[in-house]
Short mmCIF file of C-alpha atoms in Angstrom, two decimals:
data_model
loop_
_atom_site.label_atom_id
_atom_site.label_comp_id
_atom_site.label_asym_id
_atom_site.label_seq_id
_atom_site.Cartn_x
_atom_site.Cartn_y
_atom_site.Cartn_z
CA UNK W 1 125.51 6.92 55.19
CA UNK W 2 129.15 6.14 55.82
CA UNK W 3 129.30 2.00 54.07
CA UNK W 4 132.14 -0.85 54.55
CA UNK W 5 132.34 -3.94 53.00
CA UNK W 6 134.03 -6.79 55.20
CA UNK W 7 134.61 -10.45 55.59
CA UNK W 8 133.42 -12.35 58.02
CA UNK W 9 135.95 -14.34 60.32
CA UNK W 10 133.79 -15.99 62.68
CA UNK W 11 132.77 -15.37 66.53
CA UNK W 12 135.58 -15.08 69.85
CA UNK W 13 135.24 -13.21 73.14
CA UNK W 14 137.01 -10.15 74.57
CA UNK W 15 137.06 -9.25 78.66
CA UNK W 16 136.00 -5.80 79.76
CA UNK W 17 138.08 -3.78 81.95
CA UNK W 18 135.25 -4.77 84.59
CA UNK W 19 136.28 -8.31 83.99
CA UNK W 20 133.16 -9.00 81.69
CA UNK W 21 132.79 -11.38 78.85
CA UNK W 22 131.46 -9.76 75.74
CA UNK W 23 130.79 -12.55 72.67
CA UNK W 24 132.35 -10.69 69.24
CA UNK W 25 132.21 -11.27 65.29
CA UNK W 26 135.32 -10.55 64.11
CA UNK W 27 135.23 -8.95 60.96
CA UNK W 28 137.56 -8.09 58.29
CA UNK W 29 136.51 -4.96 56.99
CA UNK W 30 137.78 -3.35 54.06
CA UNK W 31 140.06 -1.20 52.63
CA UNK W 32 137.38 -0.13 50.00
CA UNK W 33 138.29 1.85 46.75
CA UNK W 34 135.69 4.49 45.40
CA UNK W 35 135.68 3.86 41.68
CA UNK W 36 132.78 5.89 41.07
CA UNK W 37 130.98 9.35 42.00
CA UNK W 38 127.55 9.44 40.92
CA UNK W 39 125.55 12.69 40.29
CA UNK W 40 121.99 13.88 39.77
CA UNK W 41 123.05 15.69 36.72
CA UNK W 42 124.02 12.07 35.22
CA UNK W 43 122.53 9.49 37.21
CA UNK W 44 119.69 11.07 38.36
CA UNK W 45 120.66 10.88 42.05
CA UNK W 46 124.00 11.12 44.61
CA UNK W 47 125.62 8.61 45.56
CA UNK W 48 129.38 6.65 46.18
CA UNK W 49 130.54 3.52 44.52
CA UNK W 50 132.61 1.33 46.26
CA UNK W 51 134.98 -1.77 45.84
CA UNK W 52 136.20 -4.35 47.77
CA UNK W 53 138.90 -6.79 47.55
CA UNK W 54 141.07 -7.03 43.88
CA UNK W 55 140.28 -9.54 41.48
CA UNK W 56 142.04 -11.00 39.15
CA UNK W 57 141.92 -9.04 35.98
CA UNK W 58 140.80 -12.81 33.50
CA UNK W 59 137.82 -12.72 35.80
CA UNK W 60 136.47 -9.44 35.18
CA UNK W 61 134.33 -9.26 32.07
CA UNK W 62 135.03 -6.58 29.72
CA UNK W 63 132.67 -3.97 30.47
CA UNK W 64 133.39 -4.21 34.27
CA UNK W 65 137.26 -3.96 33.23
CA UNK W 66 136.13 -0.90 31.22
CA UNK W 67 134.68 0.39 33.74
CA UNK W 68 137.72 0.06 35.97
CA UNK W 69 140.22 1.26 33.29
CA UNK W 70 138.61 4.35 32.91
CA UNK W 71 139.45 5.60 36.25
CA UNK W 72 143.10 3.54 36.34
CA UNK W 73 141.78 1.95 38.74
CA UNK W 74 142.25 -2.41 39.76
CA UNK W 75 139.41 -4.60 38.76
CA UNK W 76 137.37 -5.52 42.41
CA UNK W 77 135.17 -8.82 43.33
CA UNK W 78 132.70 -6.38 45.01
CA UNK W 79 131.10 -3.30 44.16
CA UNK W 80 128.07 -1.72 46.36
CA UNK W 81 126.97 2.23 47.00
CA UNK W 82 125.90 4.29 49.86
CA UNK W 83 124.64 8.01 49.49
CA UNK W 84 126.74 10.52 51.05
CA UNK W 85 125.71 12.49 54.04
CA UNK W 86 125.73 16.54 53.42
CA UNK W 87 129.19 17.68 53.39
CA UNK W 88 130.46 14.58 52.67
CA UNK W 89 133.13 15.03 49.82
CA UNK W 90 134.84 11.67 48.22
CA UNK W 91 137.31 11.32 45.33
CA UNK W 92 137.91 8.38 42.81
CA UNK W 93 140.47 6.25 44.26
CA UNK W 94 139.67 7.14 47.51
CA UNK W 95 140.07 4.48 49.98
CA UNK W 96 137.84 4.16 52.73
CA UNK W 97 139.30 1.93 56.19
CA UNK W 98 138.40 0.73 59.58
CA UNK W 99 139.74 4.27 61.06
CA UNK W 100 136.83 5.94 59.69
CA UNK W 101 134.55 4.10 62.35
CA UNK W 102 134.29 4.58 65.43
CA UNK W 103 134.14 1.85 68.88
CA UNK W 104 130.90 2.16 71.02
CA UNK W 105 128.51 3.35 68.33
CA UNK W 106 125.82 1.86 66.90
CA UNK W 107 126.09 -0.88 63.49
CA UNK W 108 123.66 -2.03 60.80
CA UNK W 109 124.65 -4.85 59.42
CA UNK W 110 123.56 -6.86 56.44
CA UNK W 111 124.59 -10.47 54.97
CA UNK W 112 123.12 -13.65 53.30
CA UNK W 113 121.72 -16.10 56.15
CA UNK W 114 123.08 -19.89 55.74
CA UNK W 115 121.29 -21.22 53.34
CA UNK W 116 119.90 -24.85 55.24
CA UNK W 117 118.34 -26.66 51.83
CA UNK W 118 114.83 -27.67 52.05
CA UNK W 119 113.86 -28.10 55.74
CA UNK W 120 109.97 -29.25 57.26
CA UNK W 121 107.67 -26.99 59.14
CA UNK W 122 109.11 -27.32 62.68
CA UNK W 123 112.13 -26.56 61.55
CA UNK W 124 111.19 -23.65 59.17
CA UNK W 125 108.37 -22.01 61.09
CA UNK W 126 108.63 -23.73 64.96
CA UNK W 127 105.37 -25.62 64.49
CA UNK W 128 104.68 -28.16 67.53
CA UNK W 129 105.01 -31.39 66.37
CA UNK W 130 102.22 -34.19 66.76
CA UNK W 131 102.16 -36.89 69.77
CA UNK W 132 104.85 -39.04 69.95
CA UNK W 133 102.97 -42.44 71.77
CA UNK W 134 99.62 -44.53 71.58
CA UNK W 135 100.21 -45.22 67.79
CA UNK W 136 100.56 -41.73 66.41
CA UNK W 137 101.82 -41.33 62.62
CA UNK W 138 101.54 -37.62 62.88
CA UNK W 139 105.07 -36.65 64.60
CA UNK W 140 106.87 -34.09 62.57
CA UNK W 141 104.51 -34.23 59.45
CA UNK W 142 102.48 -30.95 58.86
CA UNK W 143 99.01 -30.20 60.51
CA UNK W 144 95.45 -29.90 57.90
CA UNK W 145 96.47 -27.73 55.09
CA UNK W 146 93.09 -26.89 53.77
CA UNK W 147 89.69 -24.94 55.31
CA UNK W 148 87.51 -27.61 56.08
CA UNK W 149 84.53 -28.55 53.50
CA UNK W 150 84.45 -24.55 52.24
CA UNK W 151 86.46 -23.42 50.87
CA UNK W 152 88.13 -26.49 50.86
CA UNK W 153 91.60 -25.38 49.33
CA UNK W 154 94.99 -24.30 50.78
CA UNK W 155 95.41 -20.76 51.27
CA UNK W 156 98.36 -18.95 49.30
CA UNK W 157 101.26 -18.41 51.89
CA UNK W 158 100.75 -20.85 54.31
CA UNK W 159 103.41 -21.84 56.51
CA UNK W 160 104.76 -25.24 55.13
CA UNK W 161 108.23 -27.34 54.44
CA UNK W 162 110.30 -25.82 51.94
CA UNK W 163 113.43 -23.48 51.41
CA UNK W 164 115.30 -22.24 54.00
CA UNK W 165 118.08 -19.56 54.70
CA UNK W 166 120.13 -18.23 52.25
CA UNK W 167 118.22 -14.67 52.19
CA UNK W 168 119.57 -11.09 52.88
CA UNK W 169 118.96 -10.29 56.41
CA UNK W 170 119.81 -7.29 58.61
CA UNK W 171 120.84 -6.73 62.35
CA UNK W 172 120.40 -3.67 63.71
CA UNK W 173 122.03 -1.17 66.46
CA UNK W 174 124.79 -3.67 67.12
CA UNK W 175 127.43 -2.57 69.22
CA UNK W 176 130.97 -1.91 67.27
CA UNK W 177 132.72 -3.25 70.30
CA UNK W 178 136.25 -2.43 69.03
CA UNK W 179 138.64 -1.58 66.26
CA UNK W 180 141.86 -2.74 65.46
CA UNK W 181 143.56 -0.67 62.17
CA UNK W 182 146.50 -1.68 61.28
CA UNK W 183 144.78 -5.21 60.98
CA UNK W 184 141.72 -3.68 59.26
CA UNK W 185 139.51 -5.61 61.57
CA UNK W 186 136.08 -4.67 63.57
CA UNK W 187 134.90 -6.82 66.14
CA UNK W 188 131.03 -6.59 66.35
CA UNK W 189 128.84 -7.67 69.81
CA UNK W 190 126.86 -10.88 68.88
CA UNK W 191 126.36 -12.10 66.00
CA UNK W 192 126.27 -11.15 62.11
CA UNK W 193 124.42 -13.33 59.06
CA UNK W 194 125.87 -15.66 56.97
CA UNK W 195 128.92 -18.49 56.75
CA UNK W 196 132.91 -18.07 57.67
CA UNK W 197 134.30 -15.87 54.70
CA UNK W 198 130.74 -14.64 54.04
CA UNK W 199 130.68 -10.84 52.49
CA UNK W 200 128.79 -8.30 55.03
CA UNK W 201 127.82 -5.06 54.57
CA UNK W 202 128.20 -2.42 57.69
CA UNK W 203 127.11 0.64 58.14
CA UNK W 204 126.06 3.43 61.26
CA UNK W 205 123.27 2.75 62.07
CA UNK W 206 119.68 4.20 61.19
CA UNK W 207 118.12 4.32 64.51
CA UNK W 208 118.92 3.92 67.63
CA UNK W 209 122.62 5.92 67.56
CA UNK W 210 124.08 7.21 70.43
CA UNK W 211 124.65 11.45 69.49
#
């Protein structure tokens, strides 16, 4: 499945020719470098390697630069893979661009969440919180924990305050609403995961494509 790495910009709108608003991510996606082909006969299964953006060549540890040199290729921040669809043929140094994807089909796409530090149960899970008059203490504080007399202990997973954000999450069959190539940009419909300058992974999408 055809990959892209990109930046994320933030959010704007676009008009239609109809006149209607559509809300856009703008993205910055790419250009990506293969650096590697991978093979069943030495890695046990297909698949692309990919980098994006060049890094600076003191910040690249030496078996990363090795494996950069051996191709002649630059040292990147960010390496993922993809496995190629049959027929697909790619070749080290390859570079891979906005122009190979298409406006009006459908996009998976994958970042890291903001991460919000350690929030309470309304927050985290959208418990109700407790009354807020005739001398309550129980506002925003958590609900009983435990089973009653028997078995009289908390059960493992239950929805309390704690950690949130900062995970991997996925939207699916987003709409690439348009893209603009010789600014290597992608503007998505809604919204995408994580911060301003936040690394996202697109892709077609699984389900849900328009043939």
């Amino acid at each position: 499945m055809k990959t892209i790495l990109g930046k994320k910009l933030g959010m704007t709108q676009i008009f239609t020719e109809t006149g209607a608003v559509v809300p856009v991510t703008v993205v910055e996606a790419g250009p990506m470098t293969v650096t590697q082909i991978k093979t069943v006969e030495t890695d046990g299964y297909d698949g692309v390697q990919v980098g994006f953006e060049e890094a600076k060549p003191q910040r690249v540890n030496k078996p990363m630069t090795g494996h950069f040199a051996k191709n002649d290729l630059k040292p990147m921040k960010h390496l993922t893979e993809f496995r190629p669809e049959e027929g697909e043929a790619y070749e080290i140094g390859q570079q891979i661009t906005v122009a190979d994807f298409e406006a009006g089909k459908k996009l998976d796409v994958t970042g890291t969440s903001k991460g919000k530090g350690t929030q309470g149960n309304i927050k985290r899970h959208g418990h109700h919180r407790g009354p807020m008059s005739h001398g309550s203490k129980h506002k925003r504080l958590a609900g009983a924990l435990a089973a009653g007399t028997y078995p009289s202990r908390v059960f493992k997973g239950n929805a309390g305050p704690g950690r949130m954000g900062r995970e991997t999450v996925t939207v699916q069959n987003v709409e690439l609403v348009k893209v603009i190539e010789d600014r290597n940009l992608m503007l998505i419909k809604g919204a995408v995961p994580g911060n301003k300058g936040g690394i996202v992974r697109i892709q077609y999408a699984v389900k849900g494509q328009d043939k």
